[in-house]
XYZ file of C-alpha atoms in Angstrom:
737
model
C -41.424 31.917 6.019
C -39.701 33.161 9.279
C -36.262 32.497 10.542
C -35.393 32.148 14.107
C -32.033 31.236 15.940
C -31.411 29.596 19.135
C -29.901 26.685 21.221
C -31.448 23.261 21.931
C -32.670 23.450 25.530
C -34.595 20.046 25.799
C -35.575 17.339 23.254
C -39.211 16.252 24.072
C -39.678 13.555 21.454
C -37.488 11.982 18.796
C -38.315 9.421 16.117
C -34.985 7.851 15.243
C -36.190 6.289 12.066
C -37.207 9.431 10.166
C -35.757 12.016 12.414
C -39.065 13.822 13.346
C -38.361 15.631 16.537
C -40.168 17.882 19.129
C -37.692 20.212 21.062
C -37.626 23.148 23.192
C -35.304 25.962 22.043
C -33.982 28.970 23.803
C -34.867 31.689 21.342
C -33.537 35.055 22.561
C -34.568 34.150 26.215
C -37.965 32.699 25.213
C -38.762 28.958 25.334
C -40.126 27.980 22.014
C -41.261 24.519 20.966
C -39.928 23.560 17.499
C -41.160 20.478 15.470
C -39.503 19.055 12.441
C -37.217 16.466 10.765
C -33.665 16.788 12.335
C -30.990 14.284 11.088
C -29.539 14.662 14.523
C -30.037 17.082 17.507
C -27.892 17.530 20.647
C -28.621 19.608 23.692
C -26.796 23.014 23.361
C -26.541 23.120 19.593
C -27.028 26.597 18.214
C -29.275 26.675 15.008
C -30.687 28.954 12.401
C -34.065 27.539 11.425
C -36.534 28.664 8.601
C -40.188 27.657 8.971
C -43.554 28.932 9.926
C -45.614 29.151 13.058
C -48.549 26.850 13.705
C -51.120 26.376 16.537
C -51.415 22.942 18.004
C -54.883 22.062 19.377
C -53.235 20.760 22.542
C -49.984 22.333 22.880
C -50.338 25.872 21.538
C -47.975 27.603 19.230
C -45.149 25.733 17.615
C -42.472 26.521 15.095
C -42.582 24.119 12.226
C -39.055 23.927 10.812
C -38.416 23.482 7.082
C -34.877 23.917 6.926
C -31.867 24.593 9.480
C -28.266 25.275 9.583
C -25.651 25.088 12.394
C -24.313 28.523 13.469
C -22.124 30.025 16.322
C -23.749 32.675 18.417
C -22.171 35.986 18.326
C -23.951 38.123 20.882
C -22.943 37.826 24.578
C -26.617 36.907 25.326
C -26.494 34.111 22.728
C -23.274 32.803 23.837
C -24.375 32.799 27.425
C -27.493 30.721 26.631
C -25.500 28.435 24.389
C -22.980 27.656 27.137
C -25.767 27.272 29.701
C -27.725 24.936 27.627
C -25.841 21.906 28.984
C -23.549 21.401 26.113
C -20.661 21.523 28.425
C -20.137 19.499 31.656
C -19.970 21.475 34.824
C -21.294 24.703 33.277
C -24.809 25.869 34.396
C -26.400 29.207 33.947
C -24.501 30.800 36.761
C -21.084 29.776 35.533
C -21.991 30.635 31.847
C -22.909 34.021 32.873
C -19.496 34.340 34.744
C -17.505 33.093 31.767
C -19.201 35.533 29.361
C -19.020 38.519 31.778
C -15.294 37.679 32.099
C -14.487 37.140 28.352
C -17.259 39.002 26.613
C -17.844 38.376 22.863
C -14.259 36.667 22.911
C -15.553 33.753 24.951
C -15.887 31.267 21.983
C -12.443 32.315 20.643
C -11.032 31.630 24.151
C -12.693 28.234 24.218
C -11.231 27.402 20.728
C -7.800 28.633 21.093
C -6.938 29.121 24.752
C -9.522 26.971 26.892
C -7.045 26.871 29.854
C -7.934 30.330 30.639
C -11.281 29.099 31.919
C -9.551 28.522 35.263
C -9.638 32.229 35.766
C -13.412 31.731 36.482
C -14.353 31.045 40.029
C -15.576 27.382 40.470
C -13.841 25.751 37.373
C -11.237 23.555 38.807
C -8.841 21.155 37.086
C -11.409 18.316 36.883
C -14.104 20.469 35.399
C -11.714 22.097 33.023
C -10.406 18.904 31.705
C -14.112 17.599 30.972
C -14.867 20.977 29.350
C -11.740 20.741 26.960
C -12.622 17.128 26.013
C -16.177 17.807 25.120
C -15.572 21.134 23.496
C -12.893 19.884 21.350
C -15.161 17.236 19.904
C -18.131 19.817 19.544
C -15.717 22.119 17.851
C -14.593 19.702 15.188
C -18.415 18.762 14.454
C -19.442 22.537 14.355
C -16.631 23.603 12.152
C -17.032 20.967 9.641
C -20.773 21.301 9.756
C -20.535 24.932 9.193
C -18.138 24.407 6.254
C -20.415 21.881 4.457
C -23.295 24.243 5.023
C -21.277 26.945 3.313
C -21.482 24.832 0.201
C -25.084 24.935 0.276
C -25.627 21.577 1.673
C -28.579 21.204 3.880
C -27.878 20.467 7.671
C -29.658 16.992 7.388
C -27.359 15.911 4.649
C -24.283 17.497 6.249
C -24.955 15.515 9.453
C -25.204 12.237 7.300
C -21.899 13.124 5.819
C -20.114 13.992 9.146
C -21.469 10.726 10.663
C -19.984 8.643 7.883
C -16.620 10.466 7.087
C -15.857 12.342 10.450
C -12.706 14.340 10.049
C -12.538 13.291 6.468
C -15.716 14.862 5.359
C -14.326 17.850 3.606
C -11.739 15.875 1.810
C -14.234 13.351 0.444
C -16.436 16.285 -0.670
C -13.661 18.066 -2.562
C -12.131 14.762 -4.075
C -15.121 12.841 -5.111
C -18.687 13.634 -3.822
C -19.897 10.711 -5.878
C -18.286 8.379 -3.394
C -21.317 9.283 -1.181
C -23.647 7.159 -3.316
C -21.911 4.066 -2.229
C -21.291 4.981 1.324
C -24.500 6.647 2.494
C -28.026 5.164 2.372
C -30.489 7.521 0.964
C -28.034 9.482 -1.268
C -28.324 8.577 -4.859
C -26.998 10.065 -7.930
C -29.267 13.165 -8.226
C -28.517 14.272 -4.795
C -24.791 13.575 -5.142
C -24.862 15.456 -8.470
C -26.506 18.426 -7.074
C -23.916 18.711 -4.200
C -21.060 18.248 -6.797
C -22.303 21.038 -8.985
C -22.585 23.281 -5.856
C -18.872 22.255 -5.245
C -18.035 23.354 -8.857
C -17.433 19.978 -10.422
C -17.409 19.905 -14.182
C -20.185 18.111 -16.004
C -17.495 16.048 -17.849
C -15.481 15.000 -14.767
C -14.705 11.247 -14.781
C -16.197 10.642 -11.267
C -19.534 12.216 -12.520
C -19.729 10.150 -15.661
C -18.872 6.921 -13.908
C -21.571 7.622 -11.255
C -23.959 8.578 -13.930
C -23.482 5.263 -15.997
C -24.080 3.280 -12.632
C -27.278 5.279 -12.086
C -28.412 4.588 -15.567
C -27.667 0.996 -15.236
C -29.606 0.684 -12.040
C -32.845 1.196 -13.980
C -32.818 -2.587 -14.549
C -34.020 -2.893 -10.859
C -37.148 -0.718 -11.822
C -37.856 -2.302 -15.077
C -37.195 -5.883 -13.885
C -34.387 -6.524 -16.296
C -31.030 -7.988 -15.315
C -28.972 -6.103 -18.043
C -29.192 -3.128 -20.460
C -28.011 -3.266 -24.187
C -24.933 -1.069 -24.981
C -27.153 1.240 -27.140
C -29.733 1.741 -24.127
C -27.148 2.346 -21.571
C -24.948 4.806 -23.694
C -28.222 6.654 -24.892
C -29.611 6.857 -21.269
C -26.187 7.863 -19.608
C -25.675 10.472 -22.290
C -29.198 11.983 -21.755
C -29.080 11.892 -18.009
C -25.429 13.449 -17.822
C -25.715 15.809 -20.795
C -22.355 14.653 -22.255
C -21.437 13.175 -25.647
C -21.961 9.389 -26.078
C -18.057 9.243 -26.840
C -17.368 10.184 -23.123
C -19.782 7.438 -21.912
C -18.118 4.798 -24.053
C -14.694 5.666 -22.712
C -15.777 5.693 -19.138
C -17.641 2.371 -19.694
C -14.304 0.620 -20.273
C -12.928 2.213 -17.002
C -16.057 0.739 -15.207
C -15.391 -2.671 -16.627
C -11.865 -2.486 -15.755
C -12.692 -1.513 -12.079
C -15.129 -4.513 -12.021
C -18.069 -2.253 -11.333
C -20.098 -3.591 -14.188
C -20.022 -6.722 -16.204
C -19.880 -6.741 -19.980
C -21.417 -9.666 -21.746
C -22.611 -10.906 -25.288
C -26.216 -11.966 -25.155
C -28.104 -12.924 -28.328
C -25.381 -11.300 -30.324
C -25.627 -8.122 -28.359
C -23.259 -6.426 -26.273
C -24.867 -5.845 -22.867
C -23.962 -4.670 -19.422
C -24.980 -5.956 -16.011
C -24.870 -4.394 -12.476
C -22.275 -6.930 -10.937
C -24.797 -8.418 -8.345
C -27.389 -9.149 -11.017
C -24.913 -10.787 -13.126
C -23.771 -12.783 -10.292
C -27.201 -13.796 -9.301
C -28.132 -14.822 -12.641
C -25.009 -16.811 -13.240
C -25.177 -18.508 -9.887
C -28.831 -19.378 -10.394
C -28.179 -20.962 -13.802
C -25.306 -22.953 -12.408
C -27.075 -24.308 -9.445
C -30.139 -25.119 -11.465
C -28.074 -27.021 -14.030
C -26.385 -29.013 -11.116
C -29.639 -29.782 -9.513
C -31.117 -30.965 -12.854
C -28.185 -33.257 -13.520
C -28.318 -34.887 -10.248
C -29.716 -38.581 -9.824
C -32.606 -38.826 -7.530
C -33.782 -42.328 -7.362
C -35.797 -43.931 -4.694
C -35.143 -47.693 -4.506
C -37.602 -50.301 -3.423
C -40.532 -47.797 -3.547
C -43.788 -48.644 -5.240
C -44.934 -45.097 -5.968
C -48.038 -46.195 -7.858
C -49.132 -47.873 -4.671
C -48.515 -44.809 -2.633
C -50.435 -42.755 -5.067
C -53.525 -45.111 -5.079
C -53.639 -45.021 -1.226
C -53.447 -41.396 -1.395
C -56.359 -41.193 -3.639
C -58.361 -43.500 -1.531
C -57.796 -41.812 1.559
C -58.553 -38.396 0.112
C -61.629 -39.724 -1.931
C -60.195 -38.356 -5.202
C -59.053 -39.651 -8.490
C -55.799 -38.001 -9.966
C -55.581 -37.454 -13.732
C -52.637 -38.562 -15.663
C -50.784 -35.267 -15.583
C -51.234 -35.079 -11.633
C -49.766 -38.664 -11.290
C -46.958 -37.746 -13.494
C -46.126 -34.585 -11.357
C -45.990 -36.610 -8.092
C -43.938 -39.340 -9.689
C -41.551 -36.585 -11.215
C -41.037 -35.032 -7.807
C -39.559 -38.416 -6.769
C -37.316 -38.870 -9.819
C -36.022 -35.382 -10.595
C -33.813 -32.804 -8.738
C -36.054 -29.998 -9.753
C -39.378 -29.884 -11.296
C -42.104 -27.137 -12.175
C -45.918 -27.490 -11.772
C -47.485 -24.609 -13.321
C -51.210 -23.878 -13.952
C -54.007 -21.512 -13.411
C -56.523 -21.420 -10.497
C -58.726 -24.588 -9.864
C -56.113 -26.813 -11.956
C -55.232 -29.027 -8.950
C -51.854 -27.626 -7.814
C -52.685 -27.929 -4.134
C -53.814 -31.574 -4.601
C -50.493 -32.538 -6.031
C -48.568 -30.601 -3.322
C -50.570 -32.502 -0.638
C -49.710 -35.714 -2.402
C -46.041 -34.979 -2.674
C -45.757 -33.963 0.891
C -47.697 -37.014 2.104
C -45.644 -39.472 0.227
C -42.219 -37.874 1.167
C -43.338 -38.005 4.768
C -44.119 -41.851 4.349
C -40.660 -42.200 2.982
C -38.971 -40.473 5.957
C -38.062 -37.478 3.822
C -38.075 -33.939 5.491
C -40.163 -31.592 3.326
C -40.656 -27.864 3.742
C -43.097 -25.569 2.120
C -42.214 -21.963 1.353
C -43.550 -18.986 -0.670
C -42.272 -15.552 -1.565
C -44.579 -13.520 0.603
C -46.192 -13.754 3.983
C -49.771 -13.919 2.432
C -48.849 -16.651 -0.111
C -47.291 -18.625 2.762
C -50.416 -18.371 4.714
C -52.629 -19.320 1.945
C -50.612 -22.490 1.136
C -50.549 -23.253 5.029
C -54.528 -23.078 4.950
C -54.966 -25.028 1.713
C -52.649 -27.809 2.588
C -52.741 -28.067 6.367
C -48.942 -27.851 6.570
C -46.903 -25.012 7.731
C -45.324 -22.771 5.004
C -42.752 -20.235 5.598
C -41.799 -17.055 3.669
C -38.423 -17.766 1.694
C -36.857 -15.056 3.879
C -37.849 -16.762 7.096
C -36.831 -20.181 5.777
C -33.390 -18.818 4.847
C -33.125 -16.972 8.251
C -33.004 -13.436 7.189
C -30.307 -11.394 8.785
C -31.087 -7.704 9.661
C -29.056 -5.216 8.085
C -29.115 -1.443 7.072
C -29.621 -2.065 3.531
C -33.071 -3.886 2.870
C -32.622 -3.890 -0.909
C -29.945 -6.546 -0.703
C -30.887 -8.818 2.109
C -28.547 -11.308 3.534
C -29.270 -14.703 5.017
C -27.600 -17.034 7.572
C -28.455 -20.135 5.397
C -25.956 -20.318 2.557
C -23.596 -22.939 1.099
C -21.630 -23.036 4.397
C -24.814 -23.539 6.435
C -27.210 -25.050 4.058
C -30.987 -26.137 4.735
C -31.037 -29.587 6.277
C -34.073 -30.832 4.357
C -34.746 -33.410 1.616
C -37.172 -31.639 -0.439
C -38.440 -27.992 -0.754
C -41.783 -26.935 -2.292
C -42.062 -23.482 -3.346
C -45.482 -22.028 -4.152
C -46.257 -18.742 -6.076
C -42.759 -19.129 -7.853
C -43.688 -16.497 -10.514
C -43.184 -13.903 -7.866
C -39.508 -14.871 -6.978
C -36.999 -12.504 -8.439
C -33.382 -13.466 -9.527
C -31.780 -12.167 -6.219
C -33.979 -14.247 -3.988
C -33.833 -17.311 -6.198
C -29.964 -17.114 -6.160
C -30.164 -16.999 -2.310
C -32.574 -19.921 -2.220
C -30.480 -22.076 -4.446
C -27.199 -21.234 -2.524
C -28.799 -22.772 0.538
C -29.827 -25.971 -1.196
C -27.263 -28.796 -0.613
C -26.638 -31.666 -3.136
C -29.305 -34.278 -3.085
C -32.390 -31.828 -1.975
C -35.031 -31.834 -4.426
C -36.832 -28.514 -5.514
C -40.436 -28.374 -6.562
C -41.420 -24.952 -7.886
C -45.307 -24.413 -8.002
C -46.803 -21.478 -9.671
C -48.628 -19.690 -12.540
C -46.275 -18.801 -15.316
C -48.919 -16.714 -16.813
C -49.314 -14.165 -13.916
C -47.267 -11.145 -13.606
C -43.512 -11.520 -13.126
C -41.808 -10.568 -9.878
C -41.666 -6.984 -8.916
C -37.863 -7.350 -8.678
C -35.421 -7.995 -11.490
C -35.647 -11.318 -13.501
C -38.212 -13.550 -14.896
C -37.127 -16.767 -13.246
C -40.042 -19.067 -13.567
C -40.545 -18.143 -17.202
C -36.843 -18.449 -17.925
C -36.211 -21.717 -16.400
C -39.408 -23.135 -18.110
C -38.207 -22.010 -21.471
C -34.650 -23.364 -20.892
C -36.462 -26.797 -21.562
C -33.921 -28.490 -19.504
C -36.296 -28.914 -16.346
C -39.275 -31.270 -15.985
C -42.348 -29.087 -16.302
C -45.737 -30.283 -15.698
C -48.359 -27.698 -17.213
C -51.861 -28.132 -15.743
C -54.757 -27.082 -17.849
C -57.770 -29.090 -16.890
C -59.940 -27.097 -14.473
C -61.312 -28.908 -11.232
C -62.091 -26.176 -8.942
C -65.527 -24.994 -10.207
C -69.253 -25.621 -9.727
C -71.766 -25.652 -12.404
C -72.380 -21.977 -12.117
C -68.814 -20.778 -11.768
C -67.058 -19.005 -14.783
C -64.174 -17.271 -12.861
C -61.614 -20.224 -13.613
C -63.054 -20.781 -17.029
C -62.867 -17.151 -18.071
C -59.427 -16.835 -16.600
C -58.342 -19.778 -18.886
C -59.983 -17.874 -21.924
C -58.254 -14.642 -21.062
C -54.956 -16.499 -20.662
C -55.180 -17.605 -24.191
C -56.116 -14.417 -25.731
C -59.770 -15.247 -26.154
C -62.761 -13.017 -25.265
C -64.535 -14.645 -22.210
C -68.212 -15.508 -21.870
C -69.625 -12.485 -19.875
C -72.681 -13.822 -18.598
C -74.431 -11.498 -16.172
C -76.017 -14.447 -14.322
C -72.723 -16.004 -13.317
C -69.936 -15.121 -10.809
C -67.925 -13.329 -13.506
C -69.434 -9.935 -14.375
C -68.429 -7.177 -16.786
C -70.197 -3.795 -16.380
C -69.694 -1.537 -19.218
C -69.110 1.896 -17.711
C -67.284 4.730 -19.689
C -67.918 7.702 -17.415
C -65.181 8.054 -14.704
C -67.335 9.841 -12.041
C -70.227 7.417 -12.505
C -67.572 4.473 -12.385
C -66.171 5.623 -9.093
C -69.858 6.178 -7.772
C -70.717 2.549 -8.668
C -67.673 1.076 -7.110
C -68.544 2.851 -3.856
C -72.104 1.675 -3.982
C -71.260 -1.941 -4.861
C -68.895 -2.213 -1.932
C -71.182 -0.345 0.631
C -74.585 -1.994 0.188
C -75.323 -3.495 -3.300
C -73.130 -6.630 -2.959
C -73.710 -7.077 0.687
C -77.313 -6.707 0.415
C -77.681 -9.062 -2.752
C -74.989 -11.699 -1.837
C -74.431 -11.238 1.805
C -70.694 -10.571 1.558
C -69.152 -8.022 4.250
C -67.814 -4.929 2.815
C -64.446 -4.768 4.581
C -63.783 -8.286 5.248
C -64.896 -9.965 2.017
C -64.735 -7.369 -0.867
C -61.370 -6.248 -2.218
C -61.016 -3.657 -4.846
C -58.030 -3.907 -7.151
C -56.852 -1.402 -9.461
C -54.243 -1.415 -12.212
C -53.232 2.187 -11.389
C -52.206 4.181 -8.363
C -53.253 7.633 -9.740
C -56.622 8.863 -11.118
C -60.213 8.819 -9.935
C -60.294 4.969 -9.812
C -56.576 4.571 -8.888
C -55.593 3.048 -5.636
C -54.805 6.311 -3.887
C -58.192 8.016 -4.499
C -60.276 4.681 -4.139
C -58.709 4.300 -0.595
C -59.652 7.832 0.307
C -63.166 7.441 -1.125
C -63.681 4.027 0.308
C -62.637 5.121 3.658
C -65.037 7.955 3.392
C -67.891 5.700 3.014
C -66.957 2.714 4.952
C -65.314 4.295 7.924
C -66.186 8.150 7.921
C -65.047 10.479 10.839
C -66.763 10.008 14.110
C -66.322 11.324 17.573
C -66.172 7.700 18.721
C -63.141 6.770 16.519
C -59.750 8.254 17.006
C -57.792 9.170 14.056
C -54.235 10.339 13.135
C -52.835 12.203 10.249
C -49.656 10.841 8.547
C -48.357 12.980 5.708
C -51.247 13.333 3.346
C -53.199 10.242 4.822
C -55.631 10.208 7.597
C -55.681 6.673 9.629
C -58.759 6.150 11.585
C -59.839 3.410 14.114
C -61.594 0.787 12.097
C -59.685 1.211 8.836
C -58.849 -1.566 6.620
C -54.864 -1.518 6.382
C -51.923 -3.471 4.939
C -48.485 -4.082 6.109
C -46.209 -2.855 3.365
C -42.729 -4.073 4.584
C -41.438 -7.209 6.170
C -40.741 -6.714 9.829
C -39.312 -9.802 11.214
C -38.912 -8.271 14.771
C -42.433 -7.106 15.275
C -44.020 -8.748 18.237
C -47.437 -10.089 18.164
C -50.054 -11.936 20.255
C -53.270 -13.838 19.137
C -56.398 -12.099 20.036
C -57.148 -14.738 22.712
C -53.822 -14.286 24.294
C -52.932 -17.906 23.905
C -49.841 -17.500 21.708
C -47.321 -14.931 20.762
C -44.497 -14.557 18.343
C -42.497 -12.299 16.043
C -42.968 -11.407 12.531
C -45.371 -9.209 10.376
C -45.071 -9.424 6.534
C -45.511 -7.330 3.382
C -48.999 -7.833 2.406
C -50.651 -8.883 5.660
C -54.134 -7.282 6.035
C -55.950 -6.218 9.134
C -58.084 -3.714 10.869
C -56.638 -0.576 12.797
C -58.187 -1.480 16.078
C -57.141 1.479 18.291
C -55.000 4.797 18.129
C -53.574 5.843 21.580
C -52.256 9.409 21.456
C -50.996 9.068 25.115
C -48.990 6.014 24.435
C -48.034 7.306 21.025
C -49.016 3.913 19.552
C -51.718 2.132 17.396
C -52.943 -1.377 17.344
C -53.754 -3.609 14.349
C -55.540 -6.970 14.467
C -54.737 -8.946 11.330
C -56.919 -11.351 9.541
C -55.102 -14.241 11.034
C -55.772 -13.145 14.648
C -52.561 -11.616 15.339
C -52.744 -8.416 17.327
C -49.787 -6.028 17.069
C -48.969 -2.743 18.831
C -47.021 -0.250 16.757
C -45.261 3.048 17.649
C -46.447 6.265 15.896
C -43.136 6.514 14.141
C -43.999 3.041 12.348
C -46.934 4.337 10.359
C -44.713 4.216 7.251
C -44.921 0.559 7.501
C -48.812 0.514 6.699
C -50.948 1.807 4.125
C -55.020 1.690 3.635
C -56.202 -1.603 1.921
C -59.687 -0.935 0.891
C -58.083 -0.856 -2.554
C -54.563 -2.196 -3.764
C -52.670 -2.600 -6.857
C -52.637 -5.833 -8.906
C -49.038 -6.578 -7.898
C -49.957 -6.207 -4.331
C -52.592 -8.786 -4.601
C -50.535 -11.483 -6.053
C -50.251 -14.396 -3.713
C -53.641 -13.782 -2.251
C -57.306 -14.828 -2.906
C -60.377 -12.799 -1.842
C -64.156 -13.869 -1.959
C -65.103 -10.820 -4.037
C -62.962 -8.805 -6.310
C -63.991 -5.537 -8.028
C -61.582 -4.104 -10.631
C -62.094 -0.797 -12.622
C -60.788 -0.999 -16.165
C -59.834 2.252 -17.695
C -57.392 3.558 -20.407
C -53.770 4.017 -19.334
C -50.175 3.188 -20.353
C -49.968 -0.171 -22.514
C -47.004 -1.123 -20.124
C -49.727 -1.440 -17.142
C -52.798 -2.635 -19.084
C -51.949 -6.071 -20.664
C -53.145 -9.618 -20.572
C -50.894 -10.787 -17.757
C -52.166 -7.997 -15.560
C -55.758 -8.673 -16.225
C -55.316 -12.480 -15.667
C -53.470 -11.873 -12.529
C -56.384 -9.798 -11.193
C -59.001 -12.093 -12.473
C -57.422 -15.098 -10.652
C -57.531 -13.338 -7.139
C -61.177 -13.761 -6.991
C -62.677 -17.009 -5.302
C -66.485 -16.439 -5.480
C -67.374 -13.258 -7.309
C -65.623 -11.045 -9.876
C -66.945 -7.837 -11.106
C -64.989 -5.970 -13.941
C -66.271 -2.622 -14.665
C -65.203 0.110 -17.191
C -64.481 0.368 -20.768
C -65.249 -2.501 -22.964
C -62.732 -1.485 -25.595
C -59.859 -1.353 -23.079
C -60.989 -4.782 -21.497
C -60.706 -6.269 -25.394
C -57.336 -4.407 -25.843
C -56.029 -5.817 -22.737
C -56.936 -9.363 -23.770
C -55.346 -8.837 -27.164
C -51.965 -7.182 -25.819
C -50.401 -10.615 -24.997
C -47.345 -10.367 -22.775
C -46.324 -7.271 -20.972
C -43.119 -5.795 -22.024
C -40.479 -8.586 -22.296
C -37.785 -8.368 -19.645
C -34.129 -8.415 -20.601
C -32.693 -11.352 -18.990
C -30.376 -14.376 -20.003
C -31.138 -16.881 -17.316
C -32.507 -19.392 -19.911
C -29.467 -19.160 -22.147
C -27.089 -19.568 -19.156
C -28.978 -22.599 -17.869
C -28.597 -24.207 -21.320
C -24.936 -23.514 -21.619
C -24.190 -24.951 -18.117
C -26.380 -28.116 -18.968
C -24.341 -28.560 -22.010
C -21.139 -28.093 -20.241
C -19.537 -31.673 -19.586
C -17.743 -30.251 -16.564
C -20.634 -29.400 -14.481
């Protein structure tokens, strides 16, 4: 590691989203190119930077900055370059030299304390002097505060975040309650704030630290899918993280409750604690569900049986009793749930409900939690479906963890019925937002598979609503979507009920017993590249999807993507590539969008249509990488072509392999899934069932027969701690609702 000092001369490139910057610095009279992540960078700033020298194949020697700090130059040469850098209006190199020649090493002291003396320099008149004083005063405040912050051992990046938030109050906030930063500055969590507080000398038992630590411990609800923690869990977790006695935690818990930061409740005879927003979301959802359920939804003068018979005739189908009951229930109830596995006729019911509602003049909308799920229901029904975020008109905000919507109780959805597919993927926060925007009289039809994995976010909405037993639930078990040879749906049913499936090597459901990790990886690569394409005619990239329950390991998603890229899209002089972090992206790669980007512009490949919006889970091919334009282009599977800037590479990932959670809401012609040992939390029946039901034409499970059997026996994954079911029941039994 080396250290260099100098002033910013020219900013060549800057990525505002992650701070990556290419800039020219004046380092003791030499122009040096510096690359690295700067929270903010302004012309003329004088920095001390630590890093190492690298040689760029196109741009020569560069200094790769690892850390930096703001400083004040002390030599006359450094002061001259600092003033000549453009930091002050009206001062160029000639004037800077004149100032330093006149005042010497006292120049900056003169600027700080007696700037009017600059008028002694020829060429600096009243107007120029006024401009210099105004800018320098602001720069001085920034510089002095930044240097003070850095004296506490805080990095320049975090120092700038603090200054941008608190301005002149920065030092006061730091010295009084550094944990305030957690609420005020995105990206600063408890661990970073605690490190800063320790550098500032705060005691481990300080009330502010304990309060922040309890909130941090309670935030684990979001990672585990819970809406609350029991008192014992919260006290034990907080005590361990903070390194203080449980008595201290219990005392401060009372303070947090009084402050309204967390909510204390009794659930199933246990004292529990909620983050406030999860409590409000769960309670609001329960109340809204109870109100919708209690509503009267009758359609007078309507022969529904005749409508159903006409639908059957037009579609050349015969509905069974359960399907008929589902369509009728959608007319008579405020909310119903239609649940069932693949091939059980959910889409047939949705089509029937939409058609009959349309004939009655009722406006119906279709929605799903993800973009891929919305596209799939659009394709299978022929009716446009939107993501729930799009339906509720997502409003852009800095905090993507807690989105806001323009559709709410004051601006509700003007529709008569809402059909939501893949409802098992809806977390409690999104469900609360959806129900808030539903006005009285609107029907809600929730469709999904209650036996799939629950939502990534907190809550277990579909399961809890079903178990409340106050909503009309139609459980579909009869399998329709199968041919004489198909075993995917049949075996999925068996797995879901804890039974060992029929592993028939002549069917479309195959299990290959492989216990050697290296051999397993080799076989996956061979299956994808030539064995399946040669034997079945499927295309390696377009049709075959590898799904893994793990991210790490030889057959985890990370390594699988690297290995599959190596055999399906190896390096070539004819294909440009670009390194991003530890990953190399190459033209021709199979990639996936991993965050919703509602403002991303697209046009279809034929140039006939254009619009905005690319969604988490969208899959496509990386078409081009353009170093000159600093951009790359992806053609998604639905024909949308999107041009990204290089600084948006954090929005994509390779998609040769994906996790089971990422695969939810999608179906693929062929699915290959390795089954190896791992944490019981990940290897369970729900996860296996979810993966199996992603395959449409061919499923190949390969790995340990023992682990396969254990997953089937394991039953549900770890139960989530929620109280939505109990709250719905309480509100239903409340005569005032």
